[in-house]
């Protein structure tokens, strides 16, 4: 390791089985057929395996505290999902597999076991941080979770890993106020839905406006009932880069967290807002993810749980993920992002007027964030 700074203890959750989640043949995110020649499903193993491999060859793995995931129990799933849905996934899984709900979320025989291990990995990461075994943690789980709704899967997500882990933290680990910061390029609609009327969980999603799902993640979705104000969406125009995200964090995310005073922050770490991603049209680079993570760590005094979500550039996701991990540990490896300069100097990183107006609109919502019970 070079340039050791704070030397935080970072937990690392991964499992070979995550890489066995079988999304089969497709063409992008649609089933092949008609005019679509079969190819791999866009949610394929490559980004995750290559991220893991970079963590190994960088030498960083030796500095991480490996936390072994255990599968989420049915009971833990049922804190978020309906029994009918869990049974449906179990039945499909016992056969040849199937689709979790929207036609873009395939899984193979035995897929429920991997999905339970993904949810369990999120629980493991939260448990490690809350109990002080580690200061912070990254869970490289698959399948992802933030689109999954109580009664159906969606957008490659079967179970909502983060929501399941948060419910566990609240019921078993004494956590009260929890904040989710979702920087996946797509709207975290599943997580939003699950906590929409719950004032104890602040859900902030920063995403590309109307990317996926098409009609969700608007400014007007702000929570309901007692949860009003505890949902904040920051839909950014396509093409937003480093400065736009920095402005969102400075004027929306951080002030909202200051008002809410969370006991725990969980990041929905999609890495698909990077400038090379085929599923988004944003321009972030590895130093952007490093800066966003640094900012949250400063706020929490080093405590943070980061759960992997989307990210589809096979060659670039690993560098974004490594930057997050380096930030968590307060250290740099010898790895240099070979694409960084292309993105930094490639245009689009400055804050545009259109992006500033989008942040202005979201920042007006912060006043309605309240510390529950306070
Ligand atoms: Zn995504």
CSV table of N, CA and C and ligand atoms in Angstrom, one decimal, residues 146-147 184-187 270-272 279 309-312, ligand 1:
chain,number,residue,atom,x,y,z
A,146,UNK,N,-32.2,-2.3,-5.6
A,146,UNK,CA,-33.0,-1.1,-5.3
A,146,UNK,C,-34.2,-0.9,-6.1
A,147,UNK,N,-34.4,-1.6,-7.2
A,147,UNK,CA,-35.7,-1.5,-7.9
A,147,UNK,C,-36.8,-2.5,-7.4
A,184,UNK,N,-27.0,5.4,-7.7
A,184,UNK,CA,-27.2,4.7,-8.9
A,184,UNK,C,-27.8,5.6,-9.9
A,185,UNK,N,-27.5,5.4,-11.2
A,185,UNK,CA,-28.0,6.4,-12.2
A,185,UNK,C,-29.5,6.3,-12.4
A,186,UNK,N,-30.0,5.1,-12.0
A,186,UNK,CA,-31.5,4.9,-12.1
A,186,UNK,C,-32.2,5.2,-10.7
A,187,UNK,N,-33.4,5.5,-10.8
A,187,UNK,CA,-34.2,5.9,-9.6
A,187,UNK,C,-34.3,4.6,-8.7
A,270,UNK,N,-24.8,2.2,-7.0
A,270,UNK,CA,-24.7,1.9,-8.4
A,270,UNK,C,-23.6,2.7,-9.0
A,271,UNK,N,-22.8,2.0,-9.8
A,271,UNK,CA,-21.7,2.7,-10.4
A,271,UNK,C,-22.0,3.0,-11.9
A,272,UNK,N,-23.2,3.1,-12.2
A,272,UNK,CA,-23.6,3.3,-13.6
A,272,UNK,C,-23.9,4.7,-14.1
A,279,UNK,N,-25.9,1.9,-19.7
A,279,UNK,CA,-27.3,2.0,-19.2
A,279,UNK,C,-27.6,3.4,-18.6
A,309,UNK,N,-25.0,-1.8,-6.3
A,309,UNK,CA,-26.2,-1.9,-7.1
A,309,UNK,C,-25.9,-2.1,-8.5
A,310,UNK,N,-26.2,-1.2,-9.4
A,310,UNK,CA,-25.9,-1.3,-10.9
A,310,UNK,C,-24.5,-0.9,-11.2
A,311,UNK,N,-24.3,-0.9,-12.6
A,311,UNK,CA,-22.9,-0.6,-13.1
A,311,UNK,C,-22.6,-1.6,-14.2
A,312,UNK,N,-22.5,-1.1,-15.4
A,312,UNK,CA,-22.6,-2.0,-16.6
A,312,UNK,C,-21.4,-1.9,-17.6
B,1,LIG,ZN1,-28.8,1.4,-12.1
